[in-house]
């Protein structure tokens, strides 16, 4: 059959072969931080892993005791006094001692957590958790243990070793909401310690009673502080990798997260988004579990709100989802996420810019129609803006975005990118003090050249590169210490900025001083077969 | 080998012999050492010697031998035997650090190198105590020891600056940071304190400052990959001290040497690098410190002298400012008018000044001067850094900066006007300033392509550049002359045409200047001006406009080649070529004198006596090339231009080739000429000109040279980059040579082409191949093509049709090329009996369909993946690509020409003819398998040709 259509198909087939030059998209998609070692300080934007309850307002509404009255009495007990009180057989004294311990542990500066642990008080406090006959001591001991568990891993371990997990889980069903809330908080601290305790909390069956706490027709009927605590603890149950939480647990929690995602409290929303960001930080099947609940449109809506504490985790979640398959990425695009990116890519917070650029890099690693959506939403100038004047971490991500784009884009898309002015800022970054970034830029340049070759614009591109001082930079990289960098730069120079040649050794003639010898070489194939 | 005195003695003897100048003694000793180096204890014996030998020379020799031994043997390569036994490895690692630290410097250096080689393999896993061992020495208080440790650490850690992030690497860095960061910080503080207690002790200061240089370098390596938590927490300590060190000066540390940078300069330079690293990568954390560094670095610039030893420091410091001032959030640091003024006045202007060293280069080392000034190999110079700073500042402050500089430019020009002979350097700086201010983008090919609109380039040109060039003395103020010429050259796309025309006679005049730089620049400027294209992409300056200057231009250009120092001046040669190319026929009247001069010039260079004088064209060149090939090697850059001149002249000949040219012909086939890529296009063009004008002469008078000519074809066809040039040559051979003269070679030609097709075909090759076989078919007939193919291998013709022609014909590009293919394929379809009555018949309709596709479908420009690395020079095909290159001239040539006007009609007529020969066959073949759309097109052709098929 002879038609121009066939020709068009052939062109598409070629582009598919050209696309990514043999890399498959999974390789181009970059998961969040593949390096487990960090040199940096822990990130400031992250959600709290553990929290101490330091609400010591005298008229604290959550306190059932007439603390005002007792304040003077229990304010400044020594650890010895506390040990004595706790070990006495007097219930009132035990309560007072426990409260005194709680107060020590709640003070702003240097709570004596280790002293309390060394005094062997934990088993006692754990046993008080079971004293349903005296809710105040349940409350005070739960609070004290919460604050011990908020400390270092060692300190959390002491609480767990004291058998606190099942005791707290039982307390979730306490008729007193302030007690169940404290248990929720304590479990959150324990689960927040890491994968091991998180799974232990799950194994002891915490999820079902936790979810039951939210099983009300209208979430607004719950006290906001209470709801926030439960949400936070749920998010800690979703948190941490190596290993990620059990998939059944996630499936159990997700419907509630979806509900919470529609609630109108900003802290609840923020923590829910954090939870989703943790759940999506993993393999494609993990992402699928989240995406199939249909929460992406709501997540995108939140991405567009102007509250930084919500935008941060929702952007992380969206960014994680687009590390997934083309189909998962498409759901994000179809939910309208791209229209939020102009503001994210020019956000005043560097970290948001960085995450947004990272997200873009995984979208541009996708299909050509997905790249087209990026173009149609006018995002290319924003990426170029970051290359031009973003902070270094954002620039690095934008470089990836551009390189993936050039690797998978059609010729027209690459031409548009060049016309939008990518060359100069991209090449300026060749002076970046980071070998990987430099290599990725060289890759982008090589991709752009491949496109230029097809439309016979190689020479023009060479001039553009020279004009912006890029040629000097590429030449200088030929003496870079990193082998891959100097090889890549030398290849570019050889290919496009000098004349080098490649010969078929079977055809090259012998020569004398006077002339080449016209003759067939020895190793001629017996039969030709084209 | 045992660790015995006897063995130590033996080893000493052999080591001593390895130093012997007599190879008869040295070589066997080296052989012996090599033969025993696999033995256990050998390295330990060397270590013992380098520590305890009585003779210093043996100590040093043992240390070098040891290091080389480690270099060759330490690495354990998979699947290869371990070359050093485990107990030796352990012993080496246990002893080498203390040994290194207690050795004199000469030996310390060797051992330090050895440690880093071992470290690269074993550290950290297999050498866990290395770090602690090193860190413990920091407390020794002995700075000889401490510097040894620091140097070793530096060689171990510097790879962090260029390696990719990985878990393994970062784990190592974390380990190093845990063990090393705090002690290093303490050492840094302690060393700085010692510097103030020993402020009056020159020798102590020297040692302490060399420690500080190393510490600053270690800081750079350890902070390179990411900002470590430790250094973020201790930024205050480090940055405050770095800042203090930047502002520090101590007379005792100043060196007398003007060239070599001293310790203080090295330290400050490294601190600038460290600050630049933080500013680029850890901007958020570094922000509070940055303004202080900007001030300090700028004060440093203001107070640093003009000596060469400060160059690196100054250019690093300026680059730091340049990189900071383009960041939006640091804009405020610079925007104050006083600040800008002071940066311009105290940092930029002084560093743009023409220094004594520049003046020296201008006069005595013009080649280097030109390379730096014209070709941009000035990356590390102060002027370049100052220029970058101007560009950086212009991003935000173009208006104010232009304003400030205008003031400076004016006052510098006034200074100059007061007393030109004393103050000419002021004008030089003024021109440089205007240039750097105005140029926003620049390429070698087009000069400045984007200019600052606030600078009135034409006005400056008229008022300050033209007057200098108009001055009657071309040798006065040569630097200013060179500046002026360069100005014209780089702003050639900005200055209006009438001004350029005004400057042409002035440039021609300056070809006579004595200064090499000046006449070189004049030649280069002319050459560049002749390439400028106007609005409709035609050459801006026409031959007609050049008419009044032709004679003086050619005369001066050739005279310039006789000026001292310029006999092999490539810029002048290029200008000659470019002039020929531009002026074309109008140079003919001057050819005799031109050629005489060219010949003389060549003869002078080769020092061969002129044996044949007279007006015979090119005799000189013939002689040169035939008598002395070394000429070609002695000035290779020159050769392509000679060939181009010859092609141009040969092409101007209307008749048969002159015999003088024929004498040269064999020499053009010499491999030495073809090895240089730059020679290939002009040489191919020259050979084509020979074939066009003198094919018959070659066939009759130089038939023995035909294999050599085909040898060149074979050489070119072997190369993926040059194969199209080979086809140009082959096409000319087929088109012009009498058939019988190449008859015996034809089969071999095709076998070579088939080899490429089999082993290393590329799209470019296939395109050229298709054009060639169709041209062959037109010239020799379709039957001849089929016969020669099938004589190489049975059914070859069918295979080529099926696998190459039918699927690939759509890729052919270019009007003439497509026409050749259309006519060729028409011949195969209609004039090749085997297509009608053998098994090839089944290919007839597909071939016809492919031909209609060639007529009607858009060109297929797909290129397979793996081929993206092959250079494709425009669209290769029949026509020489040369006409599309720099030197335009060769008209498009159509070998089919008048024979066929409209290939579609030609197809229709040919089919008609075929159908009359065998009635009924053609319509039946068409109706069975030709696709409907194609059939429709075909009917259109038949209608247009008013023929029907029988």
PDB file of C-alpha atoms in Angstrom, chain B residues 60-269:
ATOM      1  CA  UNK B  60      66.058   8.194  47.031  1.00  0.00           C
ATOM      2  CA  UNK B  61      66.482   5.514  44.405  1.00  0.00           C
ATOM      3  CA  UNK B  62      64.833   2.926  46.674  1.00  0.00           C
ATOM      4  CA  UNK B  63      61.918   5.244  47.344  1.00  0.00           C
ATOM      5  CA  UNK B  64      61.292   5.860  43.653  1.00  0.00           C
ATOM      6  CA  UNK B  65      61.643   2.152  42.891  1.00  0.00           C
ATOM      7  CA  UNK B  66      59.244   1.395  45.717  1.00  0.00           C
ATOM      8  CA  UNK B  67      56.640   3.838  44.466  1.00  0.00           C
ATOM      9  CA  UNK B  68      56.807   2.463  40.932  1.00  0.00           C
ATOM     10  CA  UNK B  69      56.568  -1.063  42.307  1.00  0.00           C
ATOM     11  CA  UNK B  70      53.394  -0.127  44.189  1.00  0.00           C
ATOM     12  CA  UNK B  71      51.983   1.589  41.140  1.00  0.00           C
ATOM     13  CA  UNK B  72      52.482  -1.504  39.007  1.00  0.00           C
ATOM     14  CA  UNK B  73      51.541  -4.206  41.450  1.00  0.00           C
ATOM     15  CA  UNK B  74      49.241  -3.086  44.237  1.00  0.00           C
ATOM     16  CA  UNK B  75      45.945  -3.261  42.416  1.00  0.00           C
ATOM     17  CA  UNK B  76      44.383  -6.715  42.475  1.00  0.00           C
ATOM     18  CA  UNK B  77      42.883  -7.346  39.071  1.00  0.00           C
ATOM     19  CA  UNK B  78      40.092  -9.854  38.870  1.00  0.00           C
ATOM     20  CA  UNK B  79      41.123 -13.198  37.366  1.00  0.00           C
ATOM     21  CA  UNK B  80      44.784 -12.276  37.664  1.00  0.00           C
ATOM     22  CA  UNK B  81      47.183 -13.451  40.323  1.00  0.00           C
ATOM     23  CA  UNK B  82      47.746 -11.269  43.357  1.00  0.00           C
ATOM     24  CA  UNK B  83      51.170  -9.806  42.732  1.00  0.00           C
ATOM     25  CA  UNK B  84      52.062  -8.896  46.314  1.00  0.00           C
ATOM     26  CA  UNK B  85      51.821 -11.437  49.068  1.00  0.00           C
ATOM     27  CA  UNK B  86      49.437 -10.709  51.861  1.00  0.00           C
ATOM     28  CA  UNK B  87      52.017 -10.482  54.635  1.00  0.00           C
ATOM     29  CA  UNK B  88      53.978  -7.900  52.647  1.00  0.00           C
ATOM     30  CA  UNK B  89      50.814  -5.887  52.134  1.00  0.00           C
ATOM     31  CA  UNK B  90      50.105  -5.882  55.838  1.00  0.00           C
ATOM     32  CA  UNK B  91      53.669  -4.955  56.708  1.00  0.00           C
ATOM     33  CA  UNK B  92      53.706  -2.117  54.174  1.00  0.00           C
ATOM     34  CA  UNK B  93      50.493  -0.662  55.468  1.00  0.00           C
ATOM     35  CA  UNK B  94      51.680  -0.922  59.039  1.00  0.00           C
ATOM     36  CA  UNK B  95      54.951   0.896  58.402  1.00  0.00           C
ATOM     37  CA  UNK B  96      54.545   3.285  55.569  1.00  0.00           C
ATOM     38  CA  UNK B  97      52.862   6.189  57.341  1.00  0.00           C
ATOM     39  CA  UNK B  98      55.431   6.649  60.119  1.00  0.00           C
ATOM     40  CA  UNK B  99      58.181   6.025  57.613  1.00  0.00           C
ATOM     41  CA  UNK B 100      56.799   8.680  55.287  1.00  0.00           C
ATOM     42  CA  UNK B 101      56.465  11.168  58.099  1.00  0.00           C
ATOM     43  CA  UNK B 102      59.984  10.683  59.402  1.00  0.00           C
ATOM     44  CA  UNK B 103      61.619  10.847  55.968  1.00  0.00           C
ATOM     45  CA  UNK B 104      63.227  13.879  54.403  1.00  0.00           C
ATOM     46  CA  UNK B 105      61.012  15.747  51.952  1.00  0.00           C
ATOM     47  CA  UNK B 106      62.376  14.141  48.786  1.00  0.00           C
ATOM     48  CA  UNK B 107      61.506  10.663  50.046  1.00  0.00           C
ATOM     49  CA  UNK B 108      58.374  11.800  51.814  1.00  0.00           C
ATOM     50  CA  UNK B 109      56.896  12.830  48.489  1.00  0.00           C
ATOM     51  CA  UNK B 110      57.469   9.402  46.942  1.00  0.00           C
ATOM     52  CA  UNK B 111      56.001   7.601  49.938  1.00  0.00           C
ATOM     53  CA  UNK B 112      53.069   9.966  50.056  1.00  0.00           C
ATOM     54  CA  UNK B 113      52.327   9.111  46.438  1.00  0.00           C
ATOM     55  CA  UNK B 114      52.629   5.416  47.264  1.00  0.00           C
ATOM     56  CA  UNK B 115      50.190   5.826  50.149  1.00  0.00           C
ATOM     57  CA  UNK B 116      47.615   7.420  47.916  1.00  0.00           C
ATOM     58  CA  UNK B 117      47.973   4.624  45.364  1.00  0.00           C
ATOM     59  CA  UNK B 118      47.462   2.065  48.102  1.00  0.00           C
ATOM     60  CA  UNK B 119      44.676   4.172  49.588  1.00  0.00           C
ATOM     61  CA  UNK B 120      42.828   4.274  46.291  1.00  0.00           C
ATOM     62  CA  UNK B 121      42.589   0.459  46.445  1.00  0.00           C
ATOM     63  CA  UNK B 122      42.418  -0.300  50.145  1.00  0.00           C
ATOM     64  CA  UNK B 123      40.980   2.723  51.851  1.00  0.00           C
ATOM     65  CA  UNK B 124      38.778   2.638  53.854  1.00  0.00           C
ATOM     66  CA  UNK B 125      37.732  -1.033  54.191  1.00  0.00           C
ATOM     67  CA  UNK B 126      41.119  -2.699  53.958  1.00  0.00           C
ATOM     68  CA  UNK B 127      42.996   0.040  55.737  1.00  0.00           C
ATOM     69  CA  UNK B 128      40.746   1.012  58.603  1.00  0.00           C
ATOM     70  CA  UNK B 129      43.359   2.568  60.890  1.00  0.00           C
ATOM     71  CA  UNK B 130      44.923   4.844  58.268  1.00  0.00           C
ATOM     72  CA  UNK B 131      42.795   7.830  59.241  1.00  0.00           C
ATOM     73  CA  UNK B 132      43.339   7.528  62.969  1.00  0.00           C
ATOM     74  CA  UNK B 133      47.010   7.085  62.389  1.00  0.00           C
ATOM     75  CA  UNK B 134      47.115  10.265  60.347  1.00  0.00           C
ATOM     76  CA  UNK B 135      44.899  12.289  62.635  1.00  0.00           C
ATOM     77  CA  UNK B 136      46.990  11.348  65.660  1.00  0.00           C
ATOM     78  CA  UNK B 137      49.954  13.069  64.052  1.00  0.00           C
ATOM     79  CA  UNK B 138      48.148  16.389  64.075  1.00  0.00           C
ATOM     80  CA  UNK B 139      48.958  16.572  67.748  1.00  0.00           C
ATOM     81  CA  UNK B 140      52.676  16.086  67.144  1.00  0.00           C
ATOM     82  CA  UNK B 141      53.198  19.830  66.738  1.00  0.00           C
ATOM     83  CA  UNK B 142      55.864  19.021  64.156  1.00  0.00           C
ATOM     84  CA  UNK B 143      54.765  20.778  61.009  1.00  0.00           C
ATOM     85  CA  UNK B 144      57.041  18.744  58.818  1.00  0.00           C
ATOM     86  CA  UNK B 145      55.056  15.721  59.939  1.00  0.00           C
ATOM     87  CA  UNK B 146      51.745  17.552  59.785  1.00  0.00           C
ATOM     88  CA  UNK B 147      52.362  18.717  56.234  1.00  0.00           C
ATOM     89  CA  UNK B 148      53.191  15.159  55.256  1.00  0.00           C
ATOM     90  CA  UNK B 149      49.866  14.022  56.644  1.00  0.00           C
ATOM     91  CA  UNK B 150      47.992  16.871  54.969  1.00  0.00           C
ATOM     92  CA  UNK B 151      49.614  16.218  51.622  1.00  0.00           C
ATOM     93  CA  UNK B 152      48.733  12.537  51.809  1.00  0.00           C
ATOM     94  CA  UNK B 153      45.191  13.364  52.849  1.00  0.00           C
ATOM     95  CA  UNK B 154      44.900  15.758  49.944  1.00  0.00           C
ATOM     96  CA  UNK B 155      45.960  13.126  47.458  1.00  0.00           C
ATOM     97  CA  UNK B 156      43.516  10.648  49.002  1.00  0.00           C
ATOM     98  CA  UNK B 157      40.533  13.006  49.104  1.00  0.00           C
ATOM     99  CA  UNK B 158      40.874  15.074  45.972  1.00  0.00           C
ATOM    100  CA  UNK B 159      38.923  12.559  43.942  1.00  0.00           C
ATOM    101  CA  UNK B 160      35.815  13.699  45.834  1.00  0.00           C
ATOM    102  CA  UNK B 161      35.961  16.752  43.576  1.00  0.00           C
ATOM    103  CA  UNK B 162      35.154  14.917  40.394  1.00  0.00           C
ATOM    104  CA  UNK B 163      33.599  11.552  41.129  1.00  0.00           C
ATOM    105  CA  UNK B 164      29.894  10.882  40.783  1.00  0.00           C
ATOM    106  CA  UNK B 165      27.727  10.624  43.839  1.00  0.00           C
ATOM    107  CA  UNK B 166      27.303   7.007  44.925  1.00  0.00           C
ATOM    108  CA  UNK B 167      26.530   5.140  48.102  1.00  0.00           C
ATOM    109  CA  UNK B 168      30.042   3.808  48.240  1.00  0.00           C
ATOM    110  CA  UNK B 169      31.663   7.185  47.767  1.00  0.00           C
ATOM    111  CA  UNK B 170      29.436   8.937  50.254  1.00  0.00           C
ATOM    112  CA  UNK B 171      29.951   6.225  52.840  1.00  0.00           C
ATOM    113  CA  UNK B 172      33.664   6.785  52.520  1.00  0.00           C
ATOM    114  CA  UNK B 173      33.301  10.558  52.772  1.00  0.00           C
ATOM    115  CA  UNK B 174      31.109  10.189  55.830  1.00  0.00           C
ATOM    116  CA  UNK B 175      33.728   7.998  57.437  1.00  0.00           C
ATOM    117  CA  UNK B 176      36.421  10.521  56.600  1.00  0.00           C
ATOM    118  CA  UNK B 177      34.339  13.386  57.933  1.00  0.00           C
ATOM    119  CA  UNK B 178      33.671  11.578  61.187  1.00  0.00           C
ATOM    120  CA  UNK B 179      37.339  10.970  61.782  1.00  0.00           C
ATOM    121  CA  UNK B 180      38.896  13.952  60.097  1.00  0.00           C
ATOM    122  CA  UNK B 181      36.668  17.020  60.123  1.00  0.00           C
ATOM    123  CA  UNK B 182      37.027  17.948  63.778  1.00  0.00           C
ATOM    124  CA  UNK B 183      40.801  17.387  64.024  1.00  0.00           C
ATOM    125  CA  UNK B 184      41.238  19.336  60.784  1.00  0.00           C
ATOM    126  CA  UNK B 185      39.189  22.203  62.175  1.00  0.00           C
ATOM    127  CA  UNK B 186      41.235  22.224  65.361  1.00  0.00           C
ATOM    128  CA  UNK B 187      44.427  22.114  63.384  1.00  0.00           C
ATOM    129  CA  UNK B 188      43.183  25.003  61.264  1.00  0.00           C
ATOM    130  CA  UNK B 189      42.505  27.121  64.334  1.00  0.00           C
ATOM    131  CA  UNK B 190      45.781  26.174  65.978  1.00  0.00           C
ATOM    132  CA  UNK B 191      47.774  26.904  62.843  1.00  0.00           C
ATOM    133  CA  UNK B 192      46.220  30.339  62.505  1.00  0.00           C
ATOM    134  CA  UNK B 193      47.104  31.091  66.109  1.00  0.00           C
ATOM    135  CA  UNK B 194      50.661  29.955  65.531  1.00  0.00           C
ATOM    136  CA  UNK B 195      50.797  32.275  62.552  1.00  0.00           C
ATOM    137  CA  UNK B 196      50.214  35.242  64.788  1.00  0.00           C
ATOM    138  CA  UNK B 197      52.663  34.067  67.453  1.00  0.00           C
ATOM    139  CA  UNK B 198      55.299  33.513  64.760  1.00  0.00           C
ATOM    140  CA  UNK B 199      54.370  36.602  62.776  1.00  0.00           C
ATOM    141  CA  UNK B 200      58.004  37.680  62.763  1.00  0.00           C
ATOM    142  CA  UNK B 201      59.617  34.362  61.966  1.00  0.00           C
ATOM    143  CA  UNK B 202      59.844  33.991  58.212  1.00  0.00           C
ATOM    144  CA  UNK B 203      60.833  30.330  58.083  1.00  0.00           C
ATOM    145  CA  UNK B 204      58.156  29.262  60.570  1.00  0.00           C
ATOM    146  CA  UNK B 205      55.573  31.238  58.629  1.00  0.00           C
ATOM    147  CA  UNK B 206      56.491  29.474  55.443  1.00  0.00           C
ATOM    148  CA  UNK B 207      55.842  26.061  56.948  1.00  0.00           C
ATOM    149  CA  UNK B 208      52.633  27.226  58.606  1.00  0.00           C
ATOM    150  CA  UNK B 209      51.303  28.779  55.441  1.00  0.00           C
ATOM    151  CA  UNK B 210      52.022  25.697  53.420  1.00  0.00           C
ATOM    152  CA  UNK B 211      49.876  23.848  55.974  1.00  0.00           C
ATOM    153  CA  UNK B 212      47.141  26.429  55.539  1.00  0.00           C
ATOM    154  CA  UNK B 213      47.213  26.022  51.764  1.00  0.00           C
ATOM    155  CA  UNK B 214      46.785  22.272  52.172  1.00  0.00           C
ATOM    156  CA  UNK B 215      44.054  22.703  54.780  1.00  0.00           C
ATOM    157  CA  UNK B 216      42.168  25.038  52.436  1.00  0.00           C
ATOM    158  CA  UNK B 217      42.480  22.468  49.667  1.00  0.00           C
ATOM    159  CA  UNK B 218      41.200  19.709  51.938  1.00  0.00           C
ATOM    160  CA  UNK B 219      38.272  21.925  52.845  1.00  0.00           C
ATOM    161  CA  UNK B 220      37.420  22.161  49.160  1.00  0.00           C
ATOM    162  CA  UNK B 221      37.548  18.384  48.639  1.00  0.00           C
ATOM    163  CA  UNK B 222      35.545  17.544  51.745  1.00  0.00           C
ATOM    164  CA  UNK B 223      32.857  20.094  50.943  1.00  0.00           C
ATOM    165  CA  UNK B 224      32.565  19.358  47.271  1.00  0.00           C
ATOM    166  CA  UNK B 225      29.910  16.667  47.028  1.00  0.00           C
ATOM    167  CA  UNK B 226      27.458  18.185  49.460  1.00  0.00           C
ATOM    168  CA  UNK B 227      27.548  20.443  52.488  1.00  0.00           C
ATOM    169  CA  UNK B 228      28.465  18.143  55.374  1.00  0.00           C
ATOM    170  CA  UNK B 229      26.604  18.600  58.603  1.00  0.00           C
ATOM    171  CA  UNK B 230      29.855  19.202  60.451  1.00  0.00           C
ATOM    172  CA  UNK B 231      30.925  22.028  58.195  1.00  0.00           C
ATOM    173  CA  UNK B 232      27.485  23.595  58.268  1.00  0.00           C
ATOM    174  CA  UNK B 233      27.694  23.618  62.070  1.00  0.00           C
ATOM    175  CA  UNK B 234      31.225  25.011  61.955  1.00  0.00           C
ATOM    176  CA  UNK B 235      30.761  27.443  59.111  1.00  0.00           C
ATOM    177  CA  UNK B 236      31.363  30.338  61.443  1.00  0.00           C
ATOM    178  CA  UNK B 237      34.849  29.104  62.374  1.00  0.00           C
ATOM    179  CA  UNK B 238      35.916  28.345  58.857  1.00  0.00           C
ATOM    180  CA  UNK B 239      34.460  31.308  57.094  1.00  0.00           C
ATOM    181  CA  UNK B 240      35.544  33.849  59.669  1.00  0.00           C
ATOM    182  CA  UNK B 241      39.087  32.566  59.476  1.00  0.00           C
ATOM    183  CA  UNK B 242      39.065  32.336  55.694  1.00  0.00           C
ATOM    184  CA  UNK B 243      37.841  35.888  55.622  1.00  0.00           C
ATOM    185  CA  UNK B 244      40.636  37.026  57.922  1.00  0.00           C
ATOM    186  CA  UNK B 245      43.228  35.217  55.846  1.00  0.00           C
ATOM    187  CA  UNK B 246      41.969  36.916  52.711  1.00  0.00           C
ATOM    188  CA  UNK B 247      42.634  40.290  54.237  1.00  0.00           C
ATOM    189  CA  UNK B 248      45.950  39.297  55.748  1.00  0.00           C
ATOM    190  CA  UNK B 249      49.239  40.581  54.529  1.00  0.00           C
ATOM    191  CA  UNK B 250      52.683  39.933  55.896  1.00  0.00           C
ATOM    192  CA  UNK B 251      55.804  41.402  54.399  1.00  0.00           C
ATOM    193  CA  UNK B 252      57.703  38.261  55.314  1.00  0.00           C
ATOM    194  CA  UNK B 253      55.532  36.190  53.010  1.00  0.00           C
ATOM    195  CA  UNK B 254      55.951  38.406  50.003  1.00  0.00           C
ATOM    196  CA  UNK B 255      58.180  36.918  47.377  1.00  0.00           C
ATOM    197  CA  UNK B 256      60.558  38.733  45.101  1.00  0.00           C
ATOM    198  CA  UNK B 257      59.737  36.537  42.191  1.00  0.00           C
ATOM    199  CA  UNK B 258      57.511  38.355  39.721  1.00  0.00           C
ATOM    200  CA  UNK B 259      56.321  35.282  37.886  1.00  0.00           C
ATOM    201  CA  UNK B 260      55.796  32.500  40.426  1.00  0.00           C
ATOM    202  CA  UNK B 261      52.877  32.779  42.856  1.00  0.00           C
ATOM    203  CA  UNK B 262      53.886  32.724  46.538  1.00  0.00           C
ATOM    204  CA  UNK B 263      52.219  30.880  49.420  1.00  0.00           C
ATOM    205  CA  UNK B 264      50.050  33.850  50.300  1.00  0.00           C
ATOM    206  CA  UNK B 265      48.741  34.088  46.748  1.00  0.00           C
ATOM    207  CA  UNK B 266      48.129  30.338  46.596  1.00  0.00           C
ATOM    208  CA  UNK B 267      46.223  30.437  49.865  1.00  0.00           C
ATOM    209  CA  UNK B 268      44.069  33.378  48.885  1.00  0.00           C
ATOM    210  CA  UNK B 269      43.405  31.864  45.519  1.00  0.00           C
TER     211      UNK B 269
END
